[in-house]
């Protein structure tokens, strides 16, 4: 009997108290919500704002950014299939042999691009125990720096008579300025009306794109996410690749790039590998 009385007393006393506590908690939450500081409300508005594809393009084309990247790009190796034997074992059969093209993973982790108006001017990599820099200075020379050994090489503009050096320099220059950063070729095709993105969701756009590196020279669906905080891009995904490629970007606007090609005084210059003839 005493136990039952205690239970009844507890229910009659505790229940009203719990109800009052719940009402006070809800009222406090509403008060906090309606009295959020202006800077916090502004942060919410920034996170919720929509960035159109054209706005992100214009920001990238008109400013300089440091761009931290992460993720992986999966591409097919460039392998030419040979002519295989027919069912009788004879060579030079008109039926090509079946070749499994391996997929290569290119990691974008720990890579810092310096991008000026969507053109790469410097790359810093710090992965697998390395700390290296590759840049094109104002003279058009290609500079390689090993930041751990504090040594650097200068690939000057090669002499016209050195055809191999010219080919290497032109290929590296083209790769550096036009291919290695995915948005450079993508936006070039966008300007040339070869890429037509369509809004799919809030800050998400997609379209068909073909590129010899990023889509293994196949027409694939590319999904791009714009970033409400930076006003540029947040990610790019090659949706129909197998496995799917996804690269993430963290754009940080730079107002001062005057020293992007500066070499520290304690760095030692070493000669480039021979043979490499420079202009007189």
Coordinates of C-alpha atoms in Angstrom, one line a residue:
X1 CA 0.0 0.0 0.0
X2 CA 2.8 2.4 0.9
X3 CA 4.6 1.7 -2.4
X4 CA 1.4 2.4 -4.4
X5 CA 0.9 5.6 -2.5
X6 CA 4.5 6.7 -3.3
X7 CA 4.0 6.0 -7.0
X8 CA 0.8 8.0 -7.0
X9 CA 2.5 10.9 -5.2
X10 CA 5.4 10.8 -7.6
X11 CA 3.2 10.9 -10.7
X12 CA 1.1 13.8 -9.4
X13 CA 4.2 15.8 -8.4
X14 CA 6.7 15.0 -11.2
X15 CA 4.3 15.2 -14.2
X16 CA 3.4 18.9 -13.8
X17 CA 7.1 19.7 -13.2
X18 CA 8.2 18.0 -16.4
X19 CA 5.5 19.8 -18.3
X20 CA 6.7 23.2 -17.0
X21 CA 10.3 22.3 -17.9
X22 CA 9.3 21.3 -21.4
X23 CA 7.3 24.6 -21.9
X24 CA 10.2 26.7 -20.6
X25 CA 12.7 24.8 -22.9
X26 CA 10.6 25.5 -26.0
X27 CA 10.1 29.1 -25.1
X28 CA 13.9 29.5 -24.6
X29 CA 14.6 27.9 -27.9
X30 CA 12.2 30.3 -29.7
X31 CA 13.7 33.2 -27.9
X32 CA 17.2 32.2 -29.0
X33 CA 16.0 31.7 -32.6
X34 CA 14.3 35.1 -32.9
X35 CA 17.2 36.8 -31.2
X36 CA 20.1 35.3 -33.2
X37 CA 22.9 37.8 -33.6
X38 CA 23.0 39.4 -37.0
X39 CA 26.4 37.9 -38.0
X40 CA 25.1 34.4 -37.4
X41 CA 22.0 35.1 -39.5
X42 CA 24.2 36.4 -42.2
X43 CA 26.2 33.2 -42.1
X44 CA 23.0 31.2 -42.6
X45 CA 22.0 33.4 -45.5
X46 CA 25.4 32.8 -47.2
X47 CA 25.1 29.1 -46.8
X48 CA 21.7 29.2 -48.3
X49 CA 22.4 31.5 -51.3
X50 CA 22.4 30.1 -54.8
X51 CA 25.5 30.5 -57.0
X52 CA 24.7 30.2 -60.7
X53 CA 27.2 28.4 -63.0
X54 CA 27.9 31.7 -64.8
X55 CA 28.6 33.5 -61.5
X56 CA 31.2 30.9 -60.6
X57 CA 32.7 31.0 -64.1
X58 CA 33.0 34.8 -63.9
X59 CA 34.6 34.7 -60.5
X60 CA 37.2 32.1 -61.6
X61 CA 38.0 34.0 -64.9
X62 CA 38.5 37.4 -63.2
X63 CA 40.4 36.6 -60.0
X64 CA 43.4 34.7 -58.6
X65 CA 43.0 31.8 -56.2
X66 CA 44.9 29.3 -54.2
X67 CA 43.0 26.1 -54.8
X68 CA 43.4 23.1 -52.4
X69 CA 42.2 19.9 -53.9
X70 CA 41.3 16.3 -52.8
X71 CA 39.8 13.3 -54.3
X72 CA 40.7 11.1 -57.2
X73 CA 40.5 11.0 -61.0
X74 CA 40.1 7.6 -62.6
X75 CA 41.3 7.4 -66.3
X76 CA 41.9 4.7 -68.8
X77 CA 45.5 4.1 -69.8
X78 CA 46.3 4.9 -73.4
X79 CA 46.8 1.4 -74.9
X80 CA 46.4 0.5 -78.5
X81 CA 45.0 -3.0 -79.1
X82 CA 46.9 -5.2 -81.5
X83 CA 45.6 -7.5 -84.2
X84 CA 45.2 -11.0 -82.7
X85 CA 45.1 -14.5 -84.1
X86 CA 41.9 -15.9 -85.6
X87 CA 40.2 -19.1 -84.5
X88 CA 42.6 -21.1 -86.7
X89 CA 45.6 -19.6 -84.9
X90 CA 46.6 -17.5 -88.0
X91 CA 48.2 -14.1 -87.2
X92 CA 47.0 -10.8 -88.7
X93 CA 43.3 -11.7 -88.2
X94 CA 40.9 -8.9 -89.2
X95 CA 39.4 -9.3 -85.7
X96 CA 41.2 -7.3 -83.1
X97 CA 42.1 -9.0 -79.8
X98 CA 40.2 -8.0 -76.7
X99 CA 42.4 -5.9 -74.5
X100 CA 41.5 -5.0 -70.9
X101 CA 42.4 -1.3 -70.6
X102 CA 43.6 -0.7 -67.0
X103 CA 42.1 2.2 -65.0
X104 CA 44.7 4.5 -63.4
X105 CA 43.9 6.5 -60.2
X106 CA 45.4 10.0 -60.2
X107 CA 45.1 11.4 -56.6
X108 CA 44.5 15.1 -56.1
X109 CA 45.2 15.0 -52.4
X110 CA 47.6 17.5 -51.0
X111 CA 47.9 19.5 -54.2
X112 CA 47.8 23.3 -54.1
X113 CA 47.1 25.1 -57.4
X114 CA 47.7 28.8 -57.8
X115 CA 45.3 29.8 -60.6
X116 CA 45.2 33.2 -62.2
X117 CA 42.1 33.8 -64.4
X118 CA 41.7 30.1 -64.7
X119 CA 45.3 29.6 -65.8
X120 CA 47.6 27.6 -63.6
X121 CA 50.8 29.5 -62.7
X122 CA 52.1 27.4 -59.9
X123 CA 51.6 23.9 -58.4
X124 CA 52.7 22.8 -54.9
X125 CA 52.6 19.1 -54.0
X126 CA 53.1 17.7 -50.5
X127 CA 52.4 14.0 -50.6
X128 CA 54.2 10.7 -50.1
X129 CA 57.1 12.4 -48.3
X130 CA 57.7 15.0 -51.1
X131 CA 57.6 18.8 -51.1
X132 CA 57.9 20.1 -54.6
X133 CA 56.9 23.1 -56.6
X134 CA 56.5 23.6 -60.3
X135 CA 55.8 27.0 -61.8
X136 CA 56.1 29.2 -64.9
X137 CA 57.7 32.5 -64.1
X138 CA 57.1 35.8 -65.7
X139 CA 59.8 35.1 -68.4
X140 CA 58.0 32.0 -69.5
X141 CA 60.6 29.7 -68.0
X142 CA 59.6 26.5 -66.2
X143 CA 61.0 26.3 -62.6
X144 CA 61.2 23.1 -60.6
X145 CA 61.9 23.3 -56.9
X146 CA 62.6 20.6 -54.4
X147 CA 61.7 22.3 -51.2
X148 CA 63.1 19.6 -49.0
X149 CA 66.6 19.6 -50.6
X150 CA 66.4 23.4 -51.2
X151 CA 67.4 23.0 -54.8
X152 CA 65.9 24.2 -58.0
X153 CA 66.2 23.9 -61.8
X154 CA 65.4 26.5 -64.5
X155 CA 64.1 25.2 -67.8
X156 CA 64.8 28.2 -70.0
X157 CA 63.1 28.7 -73.3
X158 CA 65.0 26.1 -75.5
X159 CA 67.0 26.9 -78.6
X160 CA 65.2 26.3 -81.8
X161 CA 67.9 23.9 -83.0
X162 CA 67.1 21.5 -80.1
X163 CA 63.9 19.9 -81.5
X164 CA 63.6 17.5 -78.6
X165 CA 63.9 20.2 -76.0
X166 CA 61.4 22.4 -77.9
X167 CA 58.9 19.5 -78.0
X168 CA 59.3 18.8 -74.3
X169 CA 59.0 22.5 -73.4
X170 CA 55.9 23.0 -75.5
X171 CA 54.2 19.8 -74.2
X172 CA 55.0 20.7 -70.6
X173 CA 53.8 24.3 -71.1
X174 CA 50.6 23.1 -72.6
X175 CA 50.0 20.5 -69.9
X176 CA 50.7 23.1 -67.2
X177 CA 48.6 25.9 -68.6
X178 CA 45.7 24.0 -70.3
X179 CA 45.3 20.5 -69.0
X180 CA 46.4 19.8 -65.4
X181 CA 43.6 21.9 -63.7
X182 CA 40.2 20.4 -64.7
X183 CA 38.3 23.7 -64.9
X184 CA 40.8 25.2 -67.5
X185 CA 39.8 22.9 -70.4
X186 CA 36.2 22.6 -69.1
X187 CA 35.6 26.4 -69.2
X188 CA 37.4 26.7 -72.5
X189 CA 34.9 24.3 -74.0
X190 CA 32.1 26.1 -72.2
X191 CA 33.2 29.4 -73.8
X192 CA 33.4 27.6 -77.2
X193 CA 29.9 26.2 -76.7
X194 CA 31.1 22.6 -76.5
X195 CA 29.9 22.1 -73.0
X196 CA 26.3 22.9 -72.0
X197 CA 25.6 22.6 -68.3
X198 CA 22.0 22.4 -67.0
X199 CA 20.8 23.2 -63.5
X200 CA 19.8 20.0 -61.9
X201 CA 19.4 21.0 -58.2
X202 CA 20.3 23.7 -55.8
X203 CA 23.9 24.7 -56.7
X204 CA 24.3 21.6 -58.9
X205 CA 24.8 21.6 -62.6
X206 CA 25.5 18.8 -65.1
X207 CA 26.2 18.3 -68.8
X208 CA 27.9 16.0 -71.3
X209 CA 31.7 16.5 -71.8
X210 CA 34.4 14.9 -73.7
X211 CA 38.1 15.3 -72.8
X212 CA 41.1 13.1 -73.6
X213 CA 42.3 13.1 -70.0
X214 CA 39.3 13.8 -67.7
X215 CA 36.8 11.6 -69.5
X216 CA 39.2 9.2 -71.2
X217 CA 38.2 10.7 -74.5
X218 CA 34.6 9.5 -74.1
X219 CA 31.4 11.6 -73.8
X220 CA 30.4 11.4 -70.2
X221 CA 28.1 13.1 -67.7
X222 CA 29.9 15.7 -65.6
X223 CA 28.3 16.9 -62.4
X224 CA 29.5 20.2 -61.0
X225 CA 28.7 21.8 -57.6
X226 CA 29.0 25.5 -57.0
X227 CA 30.0 26.9 -53.6
X228 CA 27.8 29.5 -51.8
X229 CA 30.7 30.5 -49.5
X230 CA 33.5 31.1 -52.1
X231 CA 31.3 31.9 -55.1
X232 CA 33.3 29.5 -57.2
X233 CA 33.2 25.7 -57.5
X234 CA 33.1 23.0 -54.8
X235 CA 33.4 19.7 -56.7
X236 CA 33.4 18.0 -60.1
X237 CA 32.3 14.4 -60.6
X238 CA 32.6 12.3 -63.7
X239 CA 29.4 10.4 -62.9
X240 CA 29.6 7.7 -65.6
X241 CA 33.2 6.6 -65.1
X242 CA 33.9 3.4 -63.3
X243 CA 34.8 3.9 -60.6
X244 CA 33.4 7.5 -60.5
X245 CA 35.9 10.3 -60.3
X246 CA 35.3 13.0 -57.8
X247 CA 37.6 16.0 -57.1
X248 CA 36.9 18.5 -54.4
X249 CA 38.0 22.1 -54.4
X250 CA 38.6 24.7 -51.7
X251 CA 39.1 28.1 -53.4
X252 CA 40.8 30.9 -51.5
X253 CA 41.0 34.3 -53.2
X254 CA 44.4 35.9 -53.5
X255 CA 44.8 39.6 -53.8
X256 CA 48.7 39.6 -53.9
X257 CA 50.5 37.2 -56.3
X258 CA 53.6 39.4 -56.9
X259 CA 55.8 36.8 -55.2
X260 CA 54.4 33.6 -56.6
X261 CA 57.7 32.9 -58.5
X262 CA 60.1 34.0 -55.8
X263 CA 63.0 31.6 -55.0
X264 CA 64.4 31.8 -51.5
X265 CA 68.0 32.9 -51.1
X266 CA 69.1 29.6 -49.4
X267 CA 68.0 27.6 -52.4
X268 CA 70.8 26.2 -54.7
X269 CA 70.4 26.2 -58.5
X270 CA 71.4 22.9 -60.1
X271 CA 71.7 22.3 -63.9
X272 CA 68.9 20.7 -65.9
X273 CA 69.4 17.2 -67.3
X274 CA 71.4 17.1 -70.5
X275 CA 71.0 17.5 -73.4
X276 CA 69.0 20.7 -73.1
X277 CA 70.1 23.7 -75.2
X278 CA 68.8 27.2 -74.4
X279 CA 68.6 30.2 -76.6
X280 CA 71.7 32.3 -76.8

